[in-house]
Coordinates of N, CA, C and O in Angstrom, one line a residue:
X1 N -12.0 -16.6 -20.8 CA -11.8 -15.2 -20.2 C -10.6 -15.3 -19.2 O -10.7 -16.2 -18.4
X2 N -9.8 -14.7 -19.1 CA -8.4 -14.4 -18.4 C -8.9 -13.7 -17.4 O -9.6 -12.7 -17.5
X3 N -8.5 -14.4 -15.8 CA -8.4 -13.6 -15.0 C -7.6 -12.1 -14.2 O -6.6 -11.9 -14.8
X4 N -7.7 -11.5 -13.5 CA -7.0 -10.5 -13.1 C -6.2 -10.8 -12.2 O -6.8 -11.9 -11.8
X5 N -5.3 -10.7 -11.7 CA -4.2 -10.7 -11.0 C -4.1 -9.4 -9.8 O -3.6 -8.3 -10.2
X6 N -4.4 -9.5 -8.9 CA -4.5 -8.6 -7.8 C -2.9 -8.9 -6.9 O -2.4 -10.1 -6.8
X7 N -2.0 -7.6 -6.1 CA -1.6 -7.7 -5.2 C -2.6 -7.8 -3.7 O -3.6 -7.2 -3.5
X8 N -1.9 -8.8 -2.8 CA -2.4 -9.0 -1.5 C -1.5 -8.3 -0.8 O -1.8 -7.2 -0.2
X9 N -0.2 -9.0 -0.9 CA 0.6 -8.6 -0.3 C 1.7 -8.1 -1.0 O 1.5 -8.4 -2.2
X10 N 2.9 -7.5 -0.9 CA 4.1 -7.4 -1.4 C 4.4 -8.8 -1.9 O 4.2 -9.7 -1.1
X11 N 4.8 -9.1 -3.4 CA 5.4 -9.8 -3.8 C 4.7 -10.9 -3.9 O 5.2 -12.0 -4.3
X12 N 3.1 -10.5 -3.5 CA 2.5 -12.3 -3.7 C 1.2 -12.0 -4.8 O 0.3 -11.4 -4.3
X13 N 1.1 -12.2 -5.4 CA -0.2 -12.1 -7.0 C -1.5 -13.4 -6.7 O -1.4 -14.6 -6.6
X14 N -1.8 -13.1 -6.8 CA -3.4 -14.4 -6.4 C -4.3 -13.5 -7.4 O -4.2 -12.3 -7.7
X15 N -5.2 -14.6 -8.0 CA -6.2 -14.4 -9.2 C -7.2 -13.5 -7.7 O -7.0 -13.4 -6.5
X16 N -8.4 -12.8 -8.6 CA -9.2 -11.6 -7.9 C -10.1 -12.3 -7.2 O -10.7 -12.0 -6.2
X17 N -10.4 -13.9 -8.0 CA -11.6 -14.4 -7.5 C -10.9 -15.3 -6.2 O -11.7 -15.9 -5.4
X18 N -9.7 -15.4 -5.9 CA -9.0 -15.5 -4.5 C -8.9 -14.9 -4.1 O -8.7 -15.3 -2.9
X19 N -8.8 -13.8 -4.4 CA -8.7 -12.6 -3.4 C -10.2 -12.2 -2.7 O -10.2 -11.4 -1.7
X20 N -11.0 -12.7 -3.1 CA -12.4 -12.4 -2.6 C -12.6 -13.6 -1.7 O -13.5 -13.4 -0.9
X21 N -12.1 -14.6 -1.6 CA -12.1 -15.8 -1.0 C -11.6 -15.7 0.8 O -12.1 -16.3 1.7
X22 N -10.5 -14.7 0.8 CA -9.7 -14.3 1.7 C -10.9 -13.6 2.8 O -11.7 -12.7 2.5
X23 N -10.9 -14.2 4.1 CA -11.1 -13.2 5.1 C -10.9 -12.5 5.2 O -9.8 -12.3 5.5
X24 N -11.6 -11.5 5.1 CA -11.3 -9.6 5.4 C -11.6 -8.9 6.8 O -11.9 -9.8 7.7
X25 N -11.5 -8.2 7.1 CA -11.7 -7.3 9.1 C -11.4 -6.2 8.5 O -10.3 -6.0 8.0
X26 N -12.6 -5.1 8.6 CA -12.5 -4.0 8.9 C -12.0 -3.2 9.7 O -12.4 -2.9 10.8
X27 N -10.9 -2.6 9.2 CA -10.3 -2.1 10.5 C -11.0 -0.6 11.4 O -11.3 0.3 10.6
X28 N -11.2 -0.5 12.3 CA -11.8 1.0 13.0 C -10.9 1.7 13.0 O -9.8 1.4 13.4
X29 N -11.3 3.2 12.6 CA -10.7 4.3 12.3 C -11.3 5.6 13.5 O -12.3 5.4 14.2
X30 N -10.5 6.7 13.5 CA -10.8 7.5 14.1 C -10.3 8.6 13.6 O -9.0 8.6 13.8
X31 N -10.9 9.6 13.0 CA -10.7 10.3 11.9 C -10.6 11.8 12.6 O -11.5 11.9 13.4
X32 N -9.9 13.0 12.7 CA -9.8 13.7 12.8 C -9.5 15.1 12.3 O -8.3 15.4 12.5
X33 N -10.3 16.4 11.7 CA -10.0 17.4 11.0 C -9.5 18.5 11.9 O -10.1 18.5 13.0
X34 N -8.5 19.6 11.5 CA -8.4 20.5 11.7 C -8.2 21.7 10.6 O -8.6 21.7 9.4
X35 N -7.5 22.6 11.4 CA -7.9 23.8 10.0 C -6.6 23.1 8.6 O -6.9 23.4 7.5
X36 N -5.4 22.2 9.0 CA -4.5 22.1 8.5 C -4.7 20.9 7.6 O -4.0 20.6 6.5
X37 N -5.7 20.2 8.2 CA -6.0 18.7 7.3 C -6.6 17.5 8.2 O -7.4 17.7 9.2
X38 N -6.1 16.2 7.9 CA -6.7 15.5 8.6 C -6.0 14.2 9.0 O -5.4 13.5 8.2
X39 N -6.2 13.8 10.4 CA -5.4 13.1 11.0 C -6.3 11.5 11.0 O -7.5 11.6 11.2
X40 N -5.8 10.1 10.8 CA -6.6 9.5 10.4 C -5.7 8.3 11.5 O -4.4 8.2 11.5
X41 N -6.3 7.7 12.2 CA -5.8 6.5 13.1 C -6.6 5.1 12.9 O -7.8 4.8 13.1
X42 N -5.6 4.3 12.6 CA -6.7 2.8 12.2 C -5.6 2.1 13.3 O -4.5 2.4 13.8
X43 N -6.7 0.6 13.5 CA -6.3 -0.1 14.6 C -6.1 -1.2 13.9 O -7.0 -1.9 13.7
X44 N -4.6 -1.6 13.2 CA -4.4 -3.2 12.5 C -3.7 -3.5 13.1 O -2.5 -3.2 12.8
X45 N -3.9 -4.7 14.7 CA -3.3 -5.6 15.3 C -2.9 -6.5 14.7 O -3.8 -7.2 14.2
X46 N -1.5 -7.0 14.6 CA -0.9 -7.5 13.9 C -0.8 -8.0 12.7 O -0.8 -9.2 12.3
X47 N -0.4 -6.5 11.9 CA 0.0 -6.3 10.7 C 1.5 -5.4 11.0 O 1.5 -4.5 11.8
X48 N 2.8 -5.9 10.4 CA 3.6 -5.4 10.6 C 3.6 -4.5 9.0 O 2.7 -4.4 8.1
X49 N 5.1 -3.8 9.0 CA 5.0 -2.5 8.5 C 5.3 -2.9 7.0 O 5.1 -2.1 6.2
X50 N 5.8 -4.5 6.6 CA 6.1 -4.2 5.7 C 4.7 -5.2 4.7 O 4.6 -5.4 3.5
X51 N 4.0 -5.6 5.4 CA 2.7 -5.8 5.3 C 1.6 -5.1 4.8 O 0.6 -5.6 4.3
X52 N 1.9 -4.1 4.9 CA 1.0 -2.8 5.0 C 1.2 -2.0 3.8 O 2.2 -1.3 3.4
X53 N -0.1 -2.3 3.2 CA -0.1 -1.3 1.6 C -1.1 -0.4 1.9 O -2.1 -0.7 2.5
X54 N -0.9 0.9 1.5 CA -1.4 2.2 1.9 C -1.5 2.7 0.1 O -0.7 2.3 -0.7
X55 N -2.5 3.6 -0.2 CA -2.3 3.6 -1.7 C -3.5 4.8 -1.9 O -4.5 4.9 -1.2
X56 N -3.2 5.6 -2.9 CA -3.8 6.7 -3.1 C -4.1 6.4 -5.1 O -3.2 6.4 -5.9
X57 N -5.2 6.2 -5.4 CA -6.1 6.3 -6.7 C -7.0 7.3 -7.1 O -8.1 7.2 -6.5
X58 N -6.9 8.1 -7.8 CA -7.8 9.2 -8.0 C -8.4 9.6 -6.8 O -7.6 9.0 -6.0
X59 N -9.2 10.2 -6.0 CA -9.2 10.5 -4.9 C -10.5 9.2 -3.9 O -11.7 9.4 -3.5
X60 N -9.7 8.0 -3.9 CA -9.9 6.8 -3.4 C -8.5 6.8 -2.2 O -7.3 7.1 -2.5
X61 N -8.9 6.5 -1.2 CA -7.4 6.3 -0.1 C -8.0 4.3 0.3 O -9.1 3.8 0.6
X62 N -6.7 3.8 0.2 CA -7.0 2.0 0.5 C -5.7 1.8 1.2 O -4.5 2.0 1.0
X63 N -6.2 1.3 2.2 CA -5.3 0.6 3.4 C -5.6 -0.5 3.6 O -6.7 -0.7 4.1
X64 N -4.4 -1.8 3.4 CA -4.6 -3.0 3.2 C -3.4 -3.5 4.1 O -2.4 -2.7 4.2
X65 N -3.3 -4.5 4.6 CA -2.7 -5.4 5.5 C -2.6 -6.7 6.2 O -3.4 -7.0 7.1
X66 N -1.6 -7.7 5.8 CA -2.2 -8.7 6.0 C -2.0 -9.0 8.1 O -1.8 -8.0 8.9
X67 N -2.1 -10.0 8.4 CA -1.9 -10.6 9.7 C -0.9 -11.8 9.7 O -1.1 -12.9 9.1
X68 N 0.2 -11.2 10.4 CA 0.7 -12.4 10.8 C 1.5 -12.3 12.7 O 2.6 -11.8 12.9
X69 N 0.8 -12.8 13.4 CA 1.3 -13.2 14.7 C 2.5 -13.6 15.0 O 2.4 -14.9 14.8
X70 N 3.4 -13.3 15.2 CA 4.6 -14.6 16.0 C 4.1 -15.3 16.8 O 3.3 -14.9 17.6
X71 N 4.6 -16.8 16.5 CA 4.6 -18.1 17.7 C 5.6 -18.6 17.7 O 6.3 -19.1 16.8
X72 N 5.8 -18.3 19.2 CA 7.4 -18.7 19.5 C 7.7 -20.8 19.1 O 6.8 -21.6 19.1
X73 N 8.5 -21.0 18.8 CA 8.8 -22.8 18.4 C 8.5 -23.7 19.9 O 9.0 -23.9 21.0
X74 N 7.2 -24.0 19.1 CA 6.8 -25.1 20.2 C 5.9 -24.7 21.2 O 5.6 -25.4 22.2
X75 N 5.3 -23.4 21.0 CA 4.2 -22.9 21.2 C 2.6 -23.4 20.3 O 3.0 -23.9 19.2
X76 N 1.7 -23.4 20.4 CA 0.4 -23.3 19.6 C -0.5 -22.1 20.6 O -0.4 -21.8 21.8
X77 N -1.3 -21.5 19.6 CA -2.2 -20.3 20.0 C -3.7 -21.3 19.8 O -4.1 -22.1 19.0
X78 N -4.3 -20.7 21.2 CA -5.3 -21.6 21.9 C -6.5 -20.7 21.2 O -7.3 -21.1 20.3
X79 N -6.4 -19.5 21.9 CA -7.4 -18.5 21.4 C -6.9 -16.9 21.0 O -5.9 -16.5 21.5
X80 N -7.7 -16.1 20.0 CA -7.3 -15.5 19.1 C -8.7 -15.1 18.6 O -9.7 -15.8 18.3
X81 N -8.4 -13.0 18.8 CA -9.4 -12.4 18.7 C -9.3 -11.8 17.1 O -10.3 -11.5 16.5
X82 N -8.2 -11.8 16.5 CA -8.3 -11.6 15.4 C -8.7 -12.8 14.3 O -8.1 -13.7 13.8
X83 N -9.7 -12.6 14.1 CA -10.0 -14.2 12.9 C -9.5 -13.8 11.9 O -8.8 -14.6 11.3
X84 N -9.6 -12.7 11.3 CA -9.2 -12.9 9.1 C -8.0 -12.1 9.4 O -7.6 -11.2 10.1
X85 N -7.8 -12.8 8.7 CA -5.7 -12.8 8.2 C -5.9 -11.8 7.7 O -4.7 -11.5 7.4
X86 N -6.8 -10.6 7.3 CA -6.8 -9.3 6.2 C -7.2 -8.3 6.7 O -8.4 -8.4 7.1
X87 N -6.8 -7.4 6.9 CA -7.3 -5.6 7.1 C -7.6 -5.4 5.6 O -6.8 -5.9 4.7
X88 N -9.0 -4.4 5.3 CA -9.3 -3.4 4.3 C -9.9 -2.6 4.5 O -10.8 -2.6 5.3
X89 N -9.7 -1.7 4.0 CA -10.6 -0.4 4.5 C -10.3 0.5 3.0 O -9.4 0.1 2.3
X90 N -11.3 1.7 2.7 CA -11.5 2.4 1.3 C -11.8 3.7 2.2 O -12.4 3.6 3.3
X91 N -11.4 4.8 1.6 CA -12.1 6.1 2.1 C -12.0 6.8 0.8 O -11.3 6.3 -0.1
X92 N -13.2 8.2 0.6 CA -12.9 8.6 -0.5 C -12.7 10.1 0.1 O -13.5 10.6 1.0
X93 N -11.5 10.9 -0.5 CA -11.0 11.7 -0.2 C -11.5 13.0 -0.5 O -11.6 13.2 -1.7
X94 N -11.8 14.1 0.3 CA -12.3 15.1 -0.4 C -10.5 15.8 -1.3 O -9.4 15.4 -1.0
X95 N -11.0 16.9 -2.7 CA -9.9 17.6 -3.2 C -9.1 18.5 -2.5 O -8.0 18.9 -3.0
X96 N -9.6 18.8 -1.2 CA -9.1 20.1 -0.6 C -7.8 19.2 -0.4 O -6.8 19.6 -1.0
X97 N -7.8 18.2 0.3 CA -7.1 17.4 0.4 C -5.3 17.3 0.0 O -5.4 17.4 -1.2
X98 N -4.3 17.3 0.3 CA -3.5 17.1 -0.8 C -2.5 15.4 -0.6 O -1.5 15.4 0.2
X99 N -2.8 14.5 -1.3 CA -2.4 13.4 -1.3 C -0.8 13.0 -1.3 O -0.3 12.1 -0.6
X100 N -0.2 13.9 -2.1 CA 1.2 14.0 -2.4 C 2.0 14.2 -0.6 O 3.1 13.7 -0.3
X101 N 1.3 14.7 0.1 CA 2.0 15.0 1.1 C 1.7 14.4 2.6 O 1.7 15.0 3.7
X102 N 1.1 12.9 2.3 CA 0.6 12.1 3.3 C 2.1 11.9 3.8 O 3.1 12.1 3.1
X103 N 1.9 11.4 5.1 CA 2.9 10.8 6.1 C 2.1 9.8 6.9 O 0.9 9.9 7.2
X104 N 2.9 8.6 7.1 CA 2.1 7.6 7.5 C 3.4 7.0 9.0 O 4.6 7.2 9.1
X105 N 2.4 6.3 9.8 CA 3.8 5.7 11.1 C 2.6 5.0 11.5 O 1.4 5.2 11.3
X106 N 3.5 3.7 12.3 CA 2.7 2.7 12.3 C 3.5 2.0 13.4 O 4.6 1.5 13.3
X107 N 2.8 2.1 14.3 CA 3.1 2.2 16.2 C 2.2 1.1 16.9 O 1.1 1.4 17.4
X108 N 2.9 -0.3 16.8 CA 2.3 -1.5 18.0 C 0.9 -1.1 17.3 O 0.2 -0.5 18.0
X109 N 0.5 -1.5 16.1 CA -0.6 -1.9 15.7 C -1.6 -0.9 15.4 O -2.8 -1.2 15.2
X110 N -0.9 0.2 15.3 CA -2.2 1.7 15.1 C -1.4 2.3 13.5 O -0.2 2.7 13.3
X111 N -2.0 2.2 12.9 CA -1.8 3.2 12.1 C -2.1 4.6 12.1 O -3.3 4.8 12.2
X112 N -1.2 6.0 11.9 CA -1.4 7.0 11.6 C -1.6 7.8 10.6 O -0.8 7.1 9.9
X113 N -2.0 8.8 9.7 CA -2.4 8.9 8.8 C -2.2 10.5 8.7 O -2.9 11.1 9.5
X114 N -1.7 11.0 8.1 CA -2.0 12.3 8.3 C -1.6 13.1 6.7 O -0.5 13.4 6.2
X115 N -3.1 13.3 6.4 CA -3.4 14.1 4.9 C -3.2 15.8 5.7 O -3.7 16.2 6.8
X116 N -2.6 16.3 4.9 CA -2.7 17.5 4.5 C -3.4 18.4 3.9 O -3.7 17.8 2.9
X117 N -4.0 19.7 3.8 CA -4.8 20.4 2.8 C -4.3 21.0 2.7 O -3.5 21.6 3.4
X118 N -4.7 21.4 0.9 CA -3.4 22.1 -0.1 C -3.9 23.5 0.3 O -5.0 23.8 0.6
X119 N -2.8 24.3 0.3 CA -2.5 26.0 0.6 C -4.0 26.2 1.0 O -4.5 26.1 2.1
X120 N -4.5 26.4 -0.7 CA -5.6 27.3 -0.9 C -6.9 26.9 -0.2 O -7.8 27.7 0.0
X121 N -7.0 25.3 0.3 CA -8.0 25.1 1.1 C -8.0 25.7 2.5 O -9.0 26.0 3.0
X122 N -6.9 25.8 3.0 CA -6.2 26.4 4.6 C -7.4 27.8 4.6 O -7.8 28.5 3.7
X123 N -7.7 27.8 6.4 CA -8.0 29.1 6.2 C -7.1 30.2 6.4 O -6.0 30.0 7.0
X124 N -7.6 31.6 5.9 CA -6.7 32.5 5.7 C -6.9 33.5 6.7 O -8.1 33.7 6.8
X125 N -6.3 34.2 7.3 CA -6.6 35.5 8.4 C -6.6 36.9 7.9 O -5.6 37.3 7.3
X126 N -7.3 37.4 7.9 CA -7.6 38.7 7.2 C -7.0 39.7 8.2 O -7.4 39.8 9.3
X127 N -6.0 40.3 7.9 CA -5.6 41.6 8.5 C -6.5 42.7 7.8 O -6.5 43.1 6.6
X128 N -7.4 43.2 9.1 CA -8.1 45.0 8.8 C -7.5 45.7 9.6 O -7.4 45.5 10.8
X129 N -7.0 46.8 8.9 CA -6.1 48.1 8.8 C -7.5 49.1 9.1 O -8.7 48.9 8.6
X130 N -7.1 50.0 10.0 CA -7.4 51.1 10.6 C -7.9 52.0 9.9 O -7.1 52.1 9.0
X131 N -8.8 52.9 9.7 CA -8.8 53.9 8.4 C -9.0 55.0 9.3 O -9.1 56.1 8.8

């Protein structure tokens, strides 16, 4: 039986059953709706930007990121609150939703997130006319 071949990172392929092997860390989110859509903030300390796979599947949202710290030459790190080298996180998206028009920014270790809802989910203001 042939294994599957998963991305981790940009440009690096590892079989699936290594990919399960890898330390994972949930990242915490803080999720926020308004009438326009929804604002979504995750906390991946030290995951840089080009680390960071963000990815929309049928209405599945996945945010993945690896960890990597700088150590300056001739440094060693003593202690370290981040243990797994991996951010993952899965959300499942409602339809109102519209995926095509995510914007993402990624600020000293916060991710931002901001889905949009399509036209017709928006609420609408009823103008009543006088009779």
């Amino acid at each position: 039986m042939a294994e599957t071949n998963v991305t981790t990172r940009p440009g690096t392929n590892v079989t699936a059953q290594e990919a399960q092997r890898v330390p994972t860390a949930v990242p915490r989110v803080d999720i926020i709706e308004d009438q326009t859509g929804i604002t979504l903030w995750a906390d991946l300390p030290g995951v840089s930007r080009d680390s960071l796979e963000i990815k929309v599947e049928g209405d599945t949202l996945t945010i993945e990121g690896n960890v990597s710290i700088p150590v300056s030459e001739g440094m060693e790190p003593i202690y370290a609150e981040v243990r797994a080298p991996r951010y993952a996180r899965s959300f499942t998206l409602s339809r109102d939703l519209d995926t095509a028009g995510i914007q993402a920014k990624l600020n000293q270790g916060v991710l931002e997130l901001r889905i949009p809802k399509h036209q017709q989910a928006q609420p609408k203001r009823i103008t009543v006319q006088a009779g």
